[in-house]
Structures are given as C-alpha cells and as structure tokens.
Coordinates of C-alpha atoms and ligand atoms in Angstrom, one line a residue:
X195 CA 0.3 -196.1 -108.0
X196 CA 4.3 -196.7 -107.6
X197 CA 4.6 -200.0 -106.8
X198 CA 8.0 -202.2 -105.7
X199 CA 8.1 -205.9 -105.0
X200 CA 10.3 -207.3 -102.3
X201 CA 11.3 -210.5 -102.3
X202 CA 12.1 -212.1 -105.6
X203 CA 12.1 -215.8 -105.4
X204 CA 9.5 -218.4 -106.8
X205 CA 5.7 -216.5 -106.6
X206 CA 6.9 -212.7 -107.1
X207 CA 7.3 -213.5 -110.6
X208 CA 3.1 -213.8 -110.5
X209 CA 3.3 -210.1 -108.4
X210 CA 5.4 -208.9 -110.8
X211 CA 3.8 -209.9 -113.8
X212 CA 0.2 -209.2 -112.5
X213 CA 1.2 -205.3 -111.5
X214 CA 2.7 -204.4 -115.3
X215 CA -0.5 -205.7 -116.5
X216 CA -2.7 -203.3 -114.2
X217 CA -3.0 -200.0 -115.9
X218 CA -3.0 -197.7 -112.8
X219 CA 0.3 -199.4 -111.2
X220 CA 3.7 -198.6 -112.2
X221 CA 6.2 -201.4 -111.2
X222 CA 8.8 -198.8 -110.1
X223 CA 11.5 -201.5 -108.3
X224 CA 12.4 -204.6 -107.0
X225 CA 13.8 -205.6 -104.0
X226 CA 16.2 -208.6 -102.3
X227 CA 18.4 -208.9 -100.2
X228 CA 20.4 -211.0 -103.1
X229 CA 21.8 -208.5 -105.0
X230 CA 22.5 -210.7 -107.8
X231 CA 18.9 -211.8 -108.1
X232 CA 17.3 -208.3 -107.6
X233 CA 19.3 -207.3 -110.5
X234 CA 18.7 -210.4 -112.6
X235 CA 15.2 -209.8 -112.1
X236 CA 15.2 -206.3 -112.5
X237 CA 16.9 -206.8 -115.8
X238 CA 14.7 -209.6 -117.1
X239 CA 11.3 -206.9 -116.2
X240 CA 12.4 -204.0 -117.1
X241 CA 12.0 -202.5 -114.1
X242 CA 13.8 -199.3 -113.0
X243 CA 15.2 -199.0 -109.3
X244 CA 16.9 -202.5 -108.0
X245 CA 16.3 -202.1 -103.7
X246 CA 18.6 -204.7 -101.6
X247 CA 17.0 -203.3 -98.2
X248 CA 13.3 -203.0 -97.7
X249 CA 13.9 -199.9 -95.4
X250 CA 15.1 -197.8 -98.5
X251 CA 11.6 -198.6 -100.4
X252 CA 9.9 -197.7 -97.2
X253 CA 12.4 -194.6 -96.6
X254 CA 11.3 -193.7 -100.4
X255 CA 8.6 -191.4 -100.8
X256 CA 7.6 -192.1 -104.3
X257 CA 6.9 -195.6 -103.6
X258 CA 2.7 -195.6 -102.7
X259 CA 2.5 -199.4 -102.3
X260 CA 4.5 -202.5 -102.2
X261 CA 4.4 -206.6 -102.0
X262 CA 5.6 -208.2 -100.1
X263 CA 7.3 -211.8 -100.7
X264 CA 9.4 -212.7 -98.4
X265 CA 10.4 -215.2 -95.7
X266 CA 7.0 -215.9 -93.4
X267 CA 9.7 -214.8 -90.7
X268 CA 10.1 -211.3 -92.2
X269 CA 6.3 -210.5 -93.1
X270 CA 4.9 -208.5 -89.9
X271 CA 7.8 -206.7 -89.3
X272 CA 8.6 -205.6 -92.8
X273 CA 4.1 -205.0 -92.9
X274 CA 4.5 -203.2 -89.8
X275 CA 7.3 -201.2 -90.8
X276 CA 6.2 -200.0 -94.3
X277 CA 2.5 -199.5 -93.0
X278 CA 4.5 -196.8 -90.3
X279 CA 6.6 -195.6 -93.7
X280 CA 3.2 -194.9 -95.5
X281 CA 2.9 -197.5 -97.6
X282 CA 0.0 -199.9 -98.7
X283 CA 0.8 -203.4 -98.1
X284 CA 0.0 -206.9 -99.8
X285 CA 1.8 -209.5 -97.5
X286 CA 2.0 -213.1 -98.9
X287 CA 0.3 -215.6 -96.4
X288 CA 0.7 -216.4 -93.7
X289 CA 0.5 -212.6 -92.5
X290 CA 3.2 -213.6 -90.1
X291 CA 4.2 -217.0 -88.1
X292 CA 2.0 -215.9 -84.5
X293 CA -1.0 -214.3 -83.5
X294 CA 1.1 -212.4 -81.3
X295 CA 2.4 -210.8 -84.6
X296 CA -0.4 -210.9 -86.4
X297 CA -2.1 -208.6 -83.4
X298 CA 0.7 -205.9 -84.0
X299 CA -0.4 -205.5 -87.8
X300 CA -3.7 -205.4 -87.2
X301 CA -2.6 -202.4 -85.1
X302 CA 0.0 -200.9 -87.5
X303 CA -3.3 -200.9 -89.6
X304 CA -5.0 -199.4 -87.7
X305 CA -2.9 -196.2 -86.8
X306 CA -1.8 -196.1 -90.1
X307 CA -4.7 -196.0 -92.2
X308 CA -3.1 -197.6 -95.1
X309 CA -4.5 -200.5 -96.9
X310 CA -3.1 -204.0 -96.3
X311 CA -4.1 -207.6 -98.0
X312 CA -3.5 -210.6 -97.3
X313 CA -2.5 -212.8 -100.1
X314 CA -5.4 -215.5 -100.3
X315 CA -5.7 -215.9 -103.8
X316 CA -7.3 -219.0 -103.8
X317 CA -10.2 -216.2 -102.7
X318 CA -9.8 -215.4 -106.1
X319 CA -9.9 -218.1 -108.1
X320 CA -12.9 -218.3 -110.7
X321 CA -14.3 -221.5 -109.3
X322 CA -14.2 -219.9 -105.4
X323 CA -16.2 -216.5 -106.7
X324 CA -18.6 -218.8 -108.4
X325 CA -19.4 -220.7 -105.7
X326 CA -19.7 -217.8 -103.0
X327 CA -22.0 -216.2 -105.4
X328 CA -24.2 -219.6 -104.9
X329 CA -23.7 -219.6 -101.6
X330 CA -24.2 -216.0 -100.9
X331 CA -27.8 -216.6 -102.7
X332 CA -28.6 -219.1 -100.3
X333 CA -28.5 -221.8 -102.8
X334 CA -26.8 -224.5 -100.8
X335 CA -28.6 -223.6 -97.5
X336 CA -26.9 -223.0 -93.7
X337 CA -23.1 -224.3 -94.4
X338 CA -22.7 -227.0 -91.6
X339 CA -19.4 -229.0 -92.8
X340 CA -16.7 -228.6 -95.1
X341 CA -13.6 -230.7 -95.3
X342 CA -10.0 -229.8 -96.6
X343 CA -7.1 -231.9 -97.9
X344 CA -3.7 -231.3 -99.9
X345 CA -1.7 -233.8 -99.6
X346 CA 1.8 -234.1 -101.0
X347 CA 3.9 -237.3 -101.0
X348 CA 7.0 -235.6 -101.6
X349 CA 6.9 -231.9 -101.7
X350 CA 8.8 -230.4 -98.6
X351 CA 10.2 -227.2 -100.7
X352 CA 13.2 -227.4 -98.0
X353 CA 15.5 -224.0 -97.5
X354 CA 13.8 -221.5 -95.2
X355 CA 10.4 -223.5 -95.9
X356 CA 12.0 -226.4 -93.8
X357 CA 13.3 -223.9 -91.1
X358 CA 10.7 -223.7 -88.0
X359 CA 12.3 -220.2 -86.9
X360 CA 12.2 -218.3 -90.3
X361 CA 8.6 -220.7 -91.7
X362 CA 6.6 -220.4 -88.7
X363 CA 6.1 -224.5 -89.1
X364 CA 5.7 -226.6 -92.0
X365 CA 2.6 -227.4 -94.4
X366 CA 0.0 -226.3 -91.8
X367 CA 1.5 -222.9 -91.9
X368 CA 2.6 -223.2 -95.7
X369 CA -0.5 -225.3 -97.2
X370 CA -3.2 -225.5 -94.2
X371 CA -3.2 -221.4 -94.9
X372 CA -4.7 -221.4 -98.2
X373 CA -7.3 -224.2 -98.1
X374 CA -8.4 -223.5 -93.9
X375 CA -9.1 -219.6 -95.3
X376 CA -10.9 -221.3 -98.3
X377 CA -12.9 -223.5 -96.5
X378 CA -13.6 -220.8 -93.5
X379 CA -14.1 -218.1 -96.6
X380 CA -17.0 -219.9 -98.6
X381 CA -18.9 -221.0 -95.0
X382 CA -19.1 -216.9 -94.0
X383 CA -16.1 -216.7 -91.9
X384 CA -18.1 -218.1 -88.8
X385 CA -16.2 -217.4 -85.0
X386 CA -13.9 -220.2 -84.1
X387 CA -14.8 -222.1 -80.8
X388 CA -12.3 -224.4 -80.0
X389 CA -9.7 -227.2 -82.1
X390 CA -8.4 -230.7 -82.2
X391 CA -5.4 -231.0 -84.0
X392 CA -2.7 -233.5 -84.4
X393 CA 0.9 -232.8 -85.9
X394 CA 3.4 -235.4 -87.5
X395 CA 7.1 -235.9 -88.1
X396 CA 7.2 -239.2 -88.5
X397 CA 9.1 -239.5 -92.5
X398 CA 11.4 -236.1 -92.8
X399 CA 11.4 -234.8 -96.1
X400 CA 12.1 -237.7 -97.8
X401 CA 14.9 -236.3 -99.8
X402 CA 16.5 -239.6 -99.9
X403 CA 13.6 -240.3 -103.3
X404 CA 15.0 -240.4 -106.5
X405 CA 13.8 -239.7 -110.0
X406 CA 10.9 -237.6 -109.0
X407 CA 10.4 -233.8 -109.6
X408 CA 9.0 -231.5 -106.7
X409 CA 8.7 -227.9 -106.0
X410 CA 11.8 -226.6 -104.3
X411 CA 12.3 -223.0 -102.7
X412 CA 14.5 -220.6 -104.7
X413 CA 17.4 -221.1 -102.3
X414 CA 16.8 -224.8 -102.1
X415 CA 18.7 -226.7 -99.2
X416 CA 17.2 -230.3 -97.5
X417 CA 20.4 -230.6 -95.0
X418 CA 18.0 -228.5 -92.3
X419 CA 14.4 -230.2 -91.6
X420 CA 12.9 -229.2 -88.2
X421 CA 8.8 -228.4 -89.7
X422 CA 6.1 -230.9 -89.6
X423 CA 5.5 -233.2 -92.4
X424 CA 1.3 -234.0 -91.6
X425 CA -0.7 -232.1 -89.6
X426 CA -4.8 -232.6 -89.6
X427 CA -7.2 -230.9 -87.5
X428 CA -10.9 -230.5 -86.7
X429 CA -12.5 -226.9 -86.4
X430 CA -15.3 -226.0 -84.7
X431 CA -17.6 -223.0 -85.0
X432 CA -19.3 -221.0 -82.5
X433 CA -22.4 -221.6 -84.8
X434 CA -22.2 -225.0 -84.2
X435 CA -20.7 -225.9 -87.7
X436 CA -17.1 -227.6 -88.4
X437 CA -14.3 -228.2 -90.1
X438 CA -12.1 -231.2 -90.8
X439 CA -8.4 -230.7 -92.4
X440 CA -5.4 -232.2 -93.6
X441 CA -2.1 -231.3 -95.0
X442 CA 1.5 -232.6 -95.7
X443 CA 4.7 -232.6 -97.3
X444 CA 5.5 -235.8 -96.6
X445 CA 3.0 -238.6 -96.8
X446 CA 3.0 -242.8 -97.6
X447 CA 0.2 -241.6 -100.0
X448 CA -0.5 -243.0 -104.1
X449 CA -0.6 -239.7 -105.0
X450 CA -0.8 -235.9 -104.4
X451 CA -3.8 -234.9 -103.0
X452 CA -6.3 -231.4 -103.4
X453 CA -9.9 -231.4 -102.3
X454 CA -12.5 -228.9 -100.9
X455 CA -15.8 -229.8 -99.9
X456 CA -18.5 -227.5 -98.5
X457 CA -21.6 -229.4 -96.9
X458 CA -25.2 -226.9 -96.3
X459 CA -29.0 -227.7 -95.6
X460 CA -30.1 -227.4 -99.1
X461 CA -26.8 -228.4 -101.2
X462 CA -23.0 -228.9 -101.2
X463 CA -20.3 -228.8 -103.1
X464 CA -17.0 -229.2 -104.7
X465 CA -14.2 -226.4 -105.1
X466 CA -11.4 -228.4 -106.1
X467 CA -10.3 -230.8 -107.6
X468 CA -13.3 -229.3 -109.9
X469 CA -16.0 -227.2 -109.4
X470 CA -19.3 -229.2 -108.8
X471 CA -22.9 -228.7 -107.3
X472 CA -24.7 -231.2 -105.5
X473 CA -28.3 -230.6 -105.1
X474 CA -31.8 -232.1 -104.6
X475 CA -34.7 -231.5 -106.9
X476 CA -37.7 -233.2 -107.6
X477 CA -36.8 -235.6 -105.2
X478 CA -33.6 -236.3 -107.4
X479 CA -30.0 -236.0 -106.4
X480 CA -28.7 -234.0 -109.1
X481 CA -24.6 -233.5 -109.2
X482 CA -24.7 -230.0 -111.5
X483 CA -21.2 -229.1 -113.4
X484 CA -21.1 -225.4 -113.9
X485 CA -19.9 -224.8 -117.4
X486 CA -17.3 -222.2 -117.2
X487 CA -13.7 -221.6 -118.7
X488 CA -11.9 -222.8 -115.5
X489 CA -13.5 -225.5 -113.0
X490 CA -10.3 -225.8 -110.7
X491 CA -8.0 -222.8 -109.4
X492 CA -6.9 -220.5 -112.3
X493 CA -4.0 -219.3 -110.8
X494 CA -3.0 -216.5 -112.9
X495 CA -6.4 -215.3 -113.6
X496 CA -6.5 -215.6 -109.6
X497 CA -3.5 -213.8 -109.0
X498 CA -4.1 -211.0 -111.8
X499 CA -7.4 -210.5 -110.0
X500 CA -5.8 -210.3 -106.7
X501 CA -3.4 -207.5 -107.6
X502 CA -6.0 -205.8 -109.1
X503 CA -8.6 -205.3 -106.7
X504 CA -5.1 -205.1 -103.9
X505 CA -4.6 -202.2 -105.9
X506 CA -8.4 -200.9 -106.5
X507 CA -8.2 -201.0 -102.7
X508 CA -5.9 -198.6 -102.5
X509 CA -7.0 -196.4 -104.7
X510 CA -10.5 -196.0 -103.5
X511 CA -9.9 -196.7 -99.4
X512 CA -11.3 -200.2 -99.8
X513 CA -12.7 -202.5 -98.4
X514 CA -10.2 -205.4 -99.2
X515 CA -11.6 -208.5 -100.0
X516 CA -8.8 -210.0 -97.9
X517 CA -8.3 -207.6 -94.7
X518 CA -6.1 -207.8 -92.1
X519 CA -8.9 -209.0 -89.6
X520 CA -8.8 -212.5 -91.6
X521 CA -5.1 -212.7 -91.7
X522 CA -5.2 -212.9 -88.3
X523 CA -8.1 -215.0 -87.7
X524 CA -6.8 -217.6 -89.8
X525 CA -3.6 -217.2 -87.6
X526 CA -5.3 -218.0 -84.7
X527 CA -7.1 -221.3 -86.0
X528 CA -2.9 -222.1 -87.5
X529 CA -1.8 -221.7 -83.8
X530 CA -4.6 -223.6 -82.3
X531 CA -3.8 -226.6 -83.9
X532 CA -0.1 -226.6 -83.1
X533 CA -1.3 -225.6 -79.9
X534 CA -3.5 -228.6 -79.5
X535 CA -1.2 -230.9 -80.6
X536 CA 1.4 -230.0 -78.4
X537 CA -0.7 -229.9 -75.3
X538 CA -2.6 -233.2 -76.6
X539 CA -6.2 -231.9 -76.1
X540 CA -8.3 -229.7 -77.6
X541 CA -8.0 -225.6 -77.5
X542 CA -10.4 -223.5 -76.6
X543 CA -10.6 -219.9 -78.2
Ligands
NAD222 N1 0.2 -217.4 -102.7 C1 0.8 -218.5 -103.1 O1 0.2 -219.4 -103.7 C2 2.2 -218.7 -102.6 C3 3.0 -219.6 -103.3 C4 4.3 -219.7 -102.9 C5 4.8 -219.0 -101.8 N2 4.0 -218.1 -101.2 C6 4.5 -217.2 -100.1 O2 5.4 -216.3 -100.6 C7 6.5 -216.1 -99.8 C8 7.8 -216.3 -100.5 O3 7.8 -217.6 -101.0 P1 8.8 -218.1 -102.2 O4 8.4 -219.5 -102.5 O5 8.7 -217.1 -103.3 O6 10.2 -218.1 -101.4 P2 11.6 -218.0 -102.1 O7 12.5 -218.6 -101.1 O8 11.6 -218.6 -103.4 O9 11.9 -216.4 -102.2 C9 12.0 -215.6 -101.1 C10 12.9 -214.4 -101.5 O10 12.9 -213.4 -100.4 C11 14.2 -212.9 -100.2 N3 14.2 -212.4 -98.9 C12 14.1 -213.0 -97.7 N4 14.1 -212.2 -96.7 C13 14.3 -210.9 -97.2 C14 14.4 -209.6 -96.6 N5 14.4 -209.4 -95.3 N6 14.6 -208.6 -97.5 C15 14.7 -208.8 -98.8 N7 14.6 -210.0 -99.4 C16 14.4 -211.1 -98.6 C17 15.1 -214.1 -100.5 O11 16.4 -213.7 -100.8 C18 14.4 -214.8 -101.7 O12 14.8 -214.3 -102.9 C19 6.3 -217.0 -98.6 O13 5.7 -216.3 -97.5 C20 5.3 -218.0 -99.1 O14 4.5 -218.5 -98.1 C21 2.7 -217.9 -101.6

C-alpha cells in the first residue's frame, strides 16, 4: 500500500515512523505546505516524493492511502477531497471542527467506499485494550459512570492551536477529543441524550510564566489567543448512564493533571494515570493491578498499532476500529458543550 503523509509538524513524525515499520506500506512521500520542512523531513526519512499541495497526492494515482496531519481546519475538506480522489484516509482528531463537516465525511464515505479512521489512539493504548477486554466479558458489570480530566497548568501549544477559526476551539476540541472518545469508547459508545457544559477564558495562555517548559506547536506563536482555556461538561446517555469531564490549558492547578475512571455494577476502574481494577469478592474490596509491560498509555506501541490495523483496514475492507460514525459522534457531544455553554443551559440531542 503507497502511502504519503501530509502535514509534517509535531505527531507525523509517530505516522511516519509507524508506516516504515509496517511491512505492507510503502511511505512513498510527504507533504506541507512548507517547502522547507517537507524537504527537511523528506531528507531526514528517506522518503522519495516531497508534495507541497495535498491535491497533487490526491491527483496521484499511485498513492492508495494517506494521513492526514494537518490543521483541525483543513481535515474534512482535505478527507473529503482525497476520499473523492480514491484514497483511504486516516485523519488526526478531531475529524473536523463541526458536525456540520463531520456529516459531509461521513458522506464522502459513504459514496466513496474507501476506508477512513479516525485518529483515537488512545483506543489503542495497551492499558485501553486490556480493559475493554474486561469489560467486554462483563467483568465490571452495566458501565453507569466514568469521569475524565487532563488538566494542564500551562500547556496552550499557541500558533494555529490558539486560533478559534483554523482549531475549531481550544482544549475541549484539542484534549476533551481523546479522553471524551476514551471514556465513551470503554462504556459501549452508548447514544448521547443531552449535555451541561461550561467554557472558560478567564487566564489566557499564561505566556507571561517563565522558567517552565511546555509543549508548543511546530510553528509556535502566543501573540493570537481567542480558544478556551477550561472547559468541563457533564454527558448524559440515553441509557441512563453519564459522563463528567474536564480539560484545560490553562489552569491555577499544583500540577498537570490525567485521569480516567470507569464506574459499572460489578467493578470499576482506572485507565490512567495507571491501569487498575476495583472489584468485590468475598465480601472484600479488592483494588487488582494487572501486571503487564505498560499500565499507562504506551504511545508508540499505541500509535504503531493504530497505523497498523488503519492499514489492515484497508487492505481487507475493514471494519475500522475507529470509523467515521465515531468521528462524528464524538463531534457532536464537542459541539454540545460549546453549545451549552454559550446558550447557558443544557442541550438536548
Ligand atoms: N493523536 C495525537 O495524540 C495528536 C497529538 C498532537 C496533535 N494531533 C493532531 O494532529 C494534527 C496536527 O497537529 P501538530 O501538533 O502536528 O501540528 P503542527 O502545527 O506541529 O503541524 C501541522 C503541519 O501541517 C502543515 N499544514 C497545515 N495546513 C496544511 C495544508 N493545507 N497542506 C499541507 N500542509 C499543511 C503545517 O505547515 C505544519 O507543518 C492536529 O489536528 C492535532 O489535533 C494529534
């Protein structure tokens, strides 16, 4: 399968990477609209054909499949547009910055026939397959609650990440993505009912704080901040159960903050920070530490095992284990909240 990245900033490096060590995937280019960086890139992986417009990978007919890792502002159209060119598609979360958008994939998919993923990789992360194997057994009952947080004190990438029109919004969109679909993932991707949400920009990006390191977009720029920095939210589930969220870039907080916590009748448990069971036996609480290599997210394992089933996908028709369907489910919860917080009361879906 002839495979060419687009987008070459901070997290193609794990695309990149990930395809040359699949066996059935050439890495046949690399794409960006900086030259300069296509080129350094293309250099640095050896890879053959250096693209500075997505429409000549699409317009190439050797090219089966590609990535893409752009701006959240760019990913329907440039899905929508390689999809109509032929191509299988992995699209970085979010799929796109509305539902509105994320509808018009879901349709490009459909007419198309191709393949396209959407890049939840924390699906993929040892100590997330672990656990849904519990859960899928039935081991921790009906799922009734789970509870997500990632909190940064300082961590507003700035650049395009900052920019509402070319983001979507700020760590809801960015952050709320991954743990939401976690969360919504491991309790068996119920139907949403309706959403409370609240959204803050009360501190900026705090880019005033010296003498502490932060993740910064590849283009980095923190003149331009018009994105949330908190945003927390409550989801409920047709099925009655519910889910209660926070994330930020910007937070009055001791320290950064990750943890995911699934509630059921008959146990719970911790994704992250670390992998735990909670269960009741013998009229004992018993807190049960599976022993395997990686107990919090293994994110190249994750992201080699992404690629690699993106690309068994392909090859076989599916199914994905990340289909467009979810991409824009978890688009629609995204929406809600800003919705709800903008209107001040709860939405109904
Ligand atoms: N899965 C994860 O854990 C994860 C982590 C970080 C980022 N992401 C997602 O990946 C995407 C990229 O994030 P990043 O941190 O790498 O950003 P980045 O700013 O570091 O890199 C983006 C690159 O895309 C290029 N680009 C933008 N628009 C383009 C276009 N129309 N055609 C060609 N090139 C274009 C830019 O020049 C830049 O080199 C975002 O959607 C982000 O949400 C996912």
């Amino acid at each position: 399968m002839n495979v060419v990245v687009i987008g070459l900033g901070s997290i193609s490096e794990m695309h990149i990477k990930s395809y040359q060590k699949n066996p059935s995937v050439s890495l046949v280019g690399l794409c960006d609209k900086n030259q300069t960086r296509a080129q350094e890139k293309a250099a640095h992986y050896d890879v053959k054909h250096v693209f500075t417009e997505p429409e000549e990978v699409f317009q190439n007919p050797e090219v089966d499949a590609v990535s893409i890792c752009t701006w959240n502002q760019t990913h329907a159209d440039l899905a929508i547009r390689a999809l109509r060119s032929g191509k299988h598609v992995l699209v970085e979360k979010p799929i796109s910055m509305t539902v509105a958008e994320a509808e018009k994939v879901q349709a490009a998919v459909k007419e198309s026939g191709k393949m396209l993923q959407v890049g939840f990789v924390r699906r993929f992360g040892t100590n997330a397959q672990v656990l849904k194997s519990f859960i899928d057994q039935g081991k921790l009952g009906d799922i009734y609650y789970a509870k997500a947080s990632l909190l940064r004190r300082l961590g507003n990438p700035g650049g395009w990440f900052a920019d509402k029109d070319r983001s979507g919004g700020g760590p809801l969109i960015d952050l709320g993505v991954h743990i939401i679909d976690s969360c919504w993932y491991l309790m068996g991707r119920p139907k949403v009912k309706s959403i409370t949400g609240h959204v803050y920009d009360q501190l900026g990006n705090r880019s005033n704080v010296q003498n502490l390191s932060f993740y910064k977009t590849a283009d980095y720029d923190a003149s331009l901040n018009t994105v949330e920095d908190l945003a927390n939210a409550v989801i409920t589930f047709e099925n009655g159960s519910s889910l209660m969220v926070d994330v930020s870039y910007s937070l009055h907080t001791k320290k950064d903050q990750l943890a995911m916590q699934v509630f059921g009748t008959k146990g719970g448990a911790e994704l992250e920070p670390e992998l735990m069971l909670v269960m009741e036996e013998n009229n004992t609480i018993l807190n049960v530490e599976p022993q395997i290599d990686h107990r919090t997210f293994d994110f190249d394992n994750a992201f080699q095992k992404q690629i690699d089933s993106f690309v068994e996908a392909c090859l076989t028709g599916g199914p994905s284990l990340a289909p467009v369907e979810d991409g824009l489910e978890i688009m629609r919860i995204l929406e809600g909240i800003y919705q709800a917080s903008a209107q001040r009361k709860p939405v109904q879906l």
